[in-house]
Amino acid sequence: MAITASMVKELRESTGAGMMDAKKALTETDGDMEAATDWLRTKGLAKAAKKSGRTAAEGLVAVAVEGGRGVAIELNSETDFVAKNADFQALVAKIAKTGLKASSLEELKAADLDGKPVETQVTDAIAKIGENLTLRRMAAIEGEKVVSYVHNAATTDMGTIGVLVAFSGGDEAFGRQIAMHIAAANPAALGEADLDPAIVEKEKQVQMDIARESGKPEAVIEKMIVGRMKKFMAESTLLGQAFVVNPDLTVEQAATEAGATITGFVRLAVGEGIEKVEEDFAAEVAKVAKG
């Protein structure tokens, strides 16, 4: 596979590796970006890998809570200007509240909103606002208590990151602290048992490859891996992470002190995992001039 300059640039931006190292990694892995990232990590040439792709799409995430149920929805737009549009914000708020009675994204799209299906309301808004809009995701959670938090709020209950936390015991103030922690720390799962086994196994293999590069005996490597995987589990799980409010405690220890049990969480960030074609300003002006 031909290795292009744009591929090298993307790998450099995501790993912090040098240009020649990035090119070699892509060559060694036949252009597989994920495998090239692992190759660089194995060789000790990559900085901390980003947990997810660049946040690319625009729009808003909104949250709504009623009793022991909470829902978060993501409505994407083409530009960030739309997120400031009052009509767009009103639509996002209505969709989130409608989502409280829906069990899936498909059900939400078909649900009635002011006499029309939600999906039709989104289509109508496209014509009114003048940009393509996409109702991309919905996530719901239930628990004895549910609290919400939005980061970079555009207005009430909507912003660039939306978090819901389900818990029992404790109080809402503690639940909100946990929600803010989740927004900042972005845990992959609640606890170790909730982590995707494939992700755990992949990380273990990468760490083993890194350790073997040191030339140490297998017996020593096995002991090293135990410690490294323990650290990985702690950093990847909400309960194992150092609590941002008091880093001397893990979130689980902080919950115990607060008399609370965290039972689940949802975190949605605008545009997670969506690639967007970036165009520099000069190229944009040139395109307009040619038109």
Coordinates of C-alpha atoms in Angstrom, one line a residue:
M1 CA 0.0 0.0 0.0
A2 CA 1.3 3.5 -0.9
I3 CA 2.1 5.6 2.2
T4 CA 0.9 9.1 1.6
A5 CA 2.1 12.3 3.3
S6 CA -1.4 12.8 4.7
M7 CA -1.2 9.4 6.4
V8 CA 2.2 10.2 7.9
K9 CA 0.8 13.6 9.1
E10 CA -2.2 11.9 10.7
L11 CA -0.1 9.4 12.6
R12 CA 2.4 12.1 13.7
E13 CA -0.5 14.2 15.1
S14 CA -2.1 11.3 17.0
T15 CA 1.2 9.9 18.5
G16 CA 3.7 12.7 18.6
A17 CA 6.2 10.5 16.8
G18 CA 8.8 12.0 14.4
M19 CA 8.1 12.1 10.6
M20 CA 10.6 9.3 9.7
D21 CA 9.4 7.1 12.5
A22 CA 5.8 7.6 11.5
K23 CA 6.6 6.7 7.9
K24 CA 8.5 3.6 8.9
A25 CA 5.6 2.5 11.2
L26 CA 3.1 2.8 8.4
T27 CA 5.5 1.0 6.0
E28 CA 6.0 -1.9 8.5
T29 CA 2.2 -2.3 9.0
D30 CA 1.1 -1.8 5.4
G31 CA -0.6 1.5 6.1
D32 CA -2.8 0.2 9.0
M33 CA -3.1 3.3 11.2
E34 CA -4.0 1.4 14.4
A35 CA -1.3 -1.2 13.9
A36 CA 1.2 1.6 13.2
T37 CA 0.3 3.3 16.4
D38 CA 0.9 0.0 18.3
W39 CA 4.2 -0.4 16.5
L40 CA 5.4 3.0 17.6
R41 CA 4.4 2.3 21.2
T42 CA 6.2 -1.0 21.1
K43 CA 9.4 0.8 20.0
G44 CA 8.9 3.5 22.6
L45 CA 8.5 6.1 19.8
A46 CA 4.9 7.3 20.6
K47 CA 3.7 9.6 23.2
A48 CA 0.6 8.7 25.1
A49 CA -1.9 7.5 22.5
K50 CA -5.1 9.5 22.3
K51 CA -8.1 7.5 23.6
S52 CA -10.3 8.5 20.7
G53 CA -10.1 10.2 17.3
R54 CA -10.3 13.9 17.1
T55 CA -13.6 15.4 17.9
A56 CA -14.6 16.6 14.4
A57 CA -18.4 17.1 14.0
E58 CA -20.2 20.1 15.4
G59 CA -23.5 20.4 17.2
L60 CA -24.6 19.7 20.8
V61 CA -25.1 17.0 23.3
A62 CA -28.2 17.4 25.6
V63 CA -29.2 15.6 28.7
A64 CA -32.6 15.2 30.4
V65 CA -33.4 13.5 33.8
E66 CA -36.8 12.5 35.2
G67 CA -36.9 10.5 38.4
G68 CA -34.6 7.6 38.1
R69 CA -34.0 7.8 34.4
G70 CA -31.7 10.0 32.4
V71 CA -31.0 10.3 28.6
A72 CA -28.3 12.0 26.5
I73 CA -28.7 12.7 22.8
E74 CA -26.3 14.1 20.2
L75 CA -27.5 16.2 17.3
N76 CA -24.8 17.1 14.9
S77 CA -24.5 20.1 12.5
E78 CA -22.0 21.1 9.9
T79 CA -20.6 24.2 11.7
D80 CA -20.2 25.3 15.3
F81 CA -22.3 28.4 14.6
V82 CA -25.4 26.3 14.6
A83 CA -24.9 25.3 18.2
K84 CA -25.5 28.9 19.1
N85 CA -28.8 29.1 17.0
A86 CA -31.8 29.4 19.3
D87 CA -34.0 27.3 17.0
F88 CA -31.4 24.5 17.0
Q89 CA -31.0 24.6 20.8
A90 CA -34.8 24.5 21.2
L91 CA -35.0 21.4 19.0
V92 CA -32.2 19.7 20.8
A93 CA -33.9 20.3 24.2
K94 CA -37.2 18.9 22.9
I95 CA -35.5 15.8 21.4
A96 CA -33.8 15.1 24.7
K97 CA -37.0 15.3 26.7
T98 CA -38.7 13.1 24.1
G99 CA -35.9 10.6 24.6
L100 CA -36.9 10.0 28.2
K101 CA -39.7 7.8 26.9
A102 CA -37.7 6.1 24.2
S103 CA -35.6 2.9 24.6
S104 CA -33.4 3.3 21.5
L105 CA -32.3 5.8 18.9
E106 CA -34.6 4.2 16.3
E107 CA -37.6 4.5 18.7
L108 CA -36.6 8.1 19.4
K109 CA -36.5 9.0 15.7
A110 CA -40.0 7.6 15.3
A111 CA -41.4 9.2 18.5
D112 CA -44.0 12.0 18.3
L113 CA -42.7 15.6 18.8
D114 CA -45.2 18.3 18.4
G115 CA -47.3 16.2 16.0
K116 CA -44.5 14.9 13.8
P117 CA -41.9 12.1 14.2
V118 CA -38.6 13.4 15.6
E119 CA -36.8 12.5 12.4
T120 CA -39.3 14.6 10.4
Q121 CA -38.7 17.5 12.8
V122 CA -34.9 17.2 12.2
T123 CA -35.5 17.2 8.4
D124 CA -37.7 20.3 8.7
A125 CA -35.0 22.0 10.7
I126 CA -32.4 21.3 7.9
A127 CA -34.5 23.4 5.5
K128 CA -35.0 26.2 8.1
I129 CA -31.4 26.4 9.4
G130 CA -29.7 25.7 6.1
E131 CA -27.3 23.0 7.3
N132 CA -27.3 19.2 7.3
L133 CA -28.3 17.9 10.7
T134 CA -28.0 14.4 12.0
L135 CA -29.5 12.8 15.1
R136 CA -26.6 10.5 15.7
R137 CA -26.8 9.0 19.2
M138 CA -28.9 8.4 22.2
A139 CA -27.9 6.8 25.5
A140 CA -30.1 6.2 28.5
I141 CA -29.4 5.1 32.1
E142 CA -31.6 4.2 35.1
G143 CA -30.9 4.0 38.8
E144 CA -32.1 4.9 42.3
K145 CA -30.7 8.4 41.6
V146 CA -29.5 9.9 38.3
V147 CA -27.7 13.2 38.0
S148 CA -26.4 15.1 34.9
Y149 CA -23.7 17.4 34.0
V150 CA -22.8 19.2 30.8
H151 CA -19.3 20.6 29.9
N152 CA -18.9 23.8 27.9
A153 CA -22.6 24.5 28.2
A154 CA -24.2 26.4 25.3
T155 CA -27.4 26.8 27.4
T156 CA -29.2 24.8 30.1
D157 CA -28.6 21.0 29.9
M158 CA -26.6 21.1 26.6
G159 CA -23.0 21.5 25.6
T160 CA -20.0 19.7 24.1
I161 CA -20.0 16.9 26.6
G162 CA -22.9 15.4 28.4
V163 CA -22.7 13.0 31.4
L164 CA -25.2 11.0 33.4
V165 CA -24.4 9.1 36.6
A166 CA -26.6 6.5 38.2
F167 CA -26.0 5.8 41.9
S168 CA -27.6 4.8 45.2
G169 CA -26.9 6.3 48.6
G170 CA -25.0 9.6 49.0
D171 CA -26.4 12.9 47.8
E172 CA -26.8 14.8 44.5
A173 CA -23.8 17.0 45.2
F174 CA -21.5 14.0 45.3
G175 CA -23.2 12.6 42.2
R176 CA -22.5 15.8 40.4
Q177 CA -18.8 15.7 41.4
I178 CA -18.6 12.2 39.9
A179 CA -20.3 13.4 36.7
M180 CA -17.7 16.2 36.5
H181 CA -14.9 13.7 37.0
I182 CA -16.2 11.5 34.2
A183 CA -16.4 14.5 31.9
A184 CA -12.7 15.2 32.6
A185 CA -11.2 11.7 32.9
N186 CA -13.3 9.9 30.3
P187 CA -13.2 6.4 31.8
A188 CA -13.7 3.5 29.4
A189 CA -15.9 1.5 31.8
L190 CA -17.3 1.5 35.3
G191 CA -15.1 -1.3 36.7
E192 CA -12.7 -4.0 35.6
A193 CA -15.4 -6.5 34.9
D194 CA -17.0 -4.0 32.4
L195 CA -13.9 -3.5 30.3
D196 CA -14.0 -5.0 26.8
P197 CA -11.8 -8.2 27.0
A198 CA -10.4 -7.5 23.5
I199 CA -9.2 -4.1 24.6
V200 CA -7.6 -5.6 27.7
E201 CA -5.9 -8.4 25.7
K202 CA -4.6 -5.9 23.1
E203 CA -3.1 -3.7 25.8
K204 CA -1.5 -6.7 27.4
Q205 CA 0.1 -7.7 24.1
V206 CA 1.4 -4.2 23.5
Q207 CA 2.9 -4.0 26.9
M208 CA 4.5 -7.4 26.5
D209 CA 6.1 -6.3 23.2
I210 CA 7.3 -3.1 24.9
A211 CA 8.8 -5.1 27.7
R212 CA 10.5 -7.6 25.4
E213 CA 12.2 -4.7 23.6
S214 CA 14.2 -4.1 26.9
G215 CA 15.7 -7.6 26.5
K216 CA 14.8 -8.7 30.0
P217 CA 14.1 -12.4 30.8
E218 CA 10.6 -13.7 30.3
A219 CA 10.2 -14.3 34.1
V220 CA 11.0 -10.6 34.7
I221 CA 8.7 -9.5 31.9
E222 CA 5.8 -11.4 33.4
K223 CA 6.2 -9.5 36.7
M224 CA 6.4 -6.2 34.8
I225 CA 3.2 -6.9 32.9
V226 CA 1.3 -7.6 36.1
G227 CA 2.1 -4.1 37.4
R228 CA 1.5 -2.4 34.1
M229 CA -1.8 -4.0 33.5
K230 CA -2.9 -3.1 37.1
K231 CA -2.1 0.5 36.2
F232 CA -4.0 0.3 32.9
M233 CA -7.1 -1.1 34.7
A234 CA -7.0 1.6 37.3
E235 CA -6.6 4.4 34.7
S236 CA -9.3 2.9 32.4
T237 CA -12.1 2.3 34.9
L238 CA -14.1 4.9 36.7
L239 CA -13.9 3.1 40.1
G240 CA -10.2 2.7 39.8
Q241 CA -9.3 6.3 38.7
A242 CA -7.8 8.8 41.1
F243 CA -10.7 11.1 42.1
V244 CA -10.2 14.6 40.6
V245 CA -11.6 16.3 43.7
N246 CA -9.2 14.4 46.0
P247 CA -6.5 12.5 44.0
D248 CA -5.5 10.7 47.2
L249 CA -8.6 8.6 46.9
T250 CA -9.9 6.4 44.1
V251 CA -13.4 7.2 42.9
E252 CA -14.5 3.9 44.6
Q253 CA -13.0 5.0 47.9
A254 CA -14.5 8.4 47.6
A255 CA -17.9 6.8 47.0
T256 CA -17.6 4.6 50.0
E257 CA -16.7 7.6 52.2
A258 CA -19.8 9.4 50.8
G259 CA -22.0 6.4 51.5
A260 CA -22.7 6.0 47.8
T261 CA -22.6 3.2 45.3
I262 CA -22.1 4.1 41.6
T263 CA -24.1 1.8 39.4
G264 CA -23.5 3.2 35.9
F265 CA -22.7 6.2 33.8
V266 CA -23.0 7.6 30.3
R267 CA -20.6 10.1 28.6
L268 CA -21.3 11.6 25.2
A269 CA -19.0 14.1 23.5
V270 CA -19.9 16.0 20.4
G271 CA -18.4 14.4 17.3
E272 CA -16.5 11.5 19.0
G273 CA -15.1 9.2 16.3
I274 CA -16.2 11.3 13.3
E275 CA -13.6 12.3 10.8
K276 CA -14.0 15.7 9.3
V277 CA -12.1 16.9 6.2
E278 CA -9.9 19.8 7.4
E279 CA -9.2 22.6 5.0
D280 CA -6.8 25.4 5.6
F281 CA -8.0 29.0 5.3
A282 CA -6.0 29.7 2.2
A283 CA -7.3 26.6 0.4
E284 CA -10.9 27.6 1.3
V285 CA -10.4 31.2 0.0
A286 CA -8.9 29.8 -3.2
K287 CA -11.9 27.4 -3.7
V288 CA -14.3 30.3 -3.3
A289 CA -12.4 32.5 -5.7
K290 CA -12.4 29.8 -8.4
G291 CA -16.1 29.4 -7.9

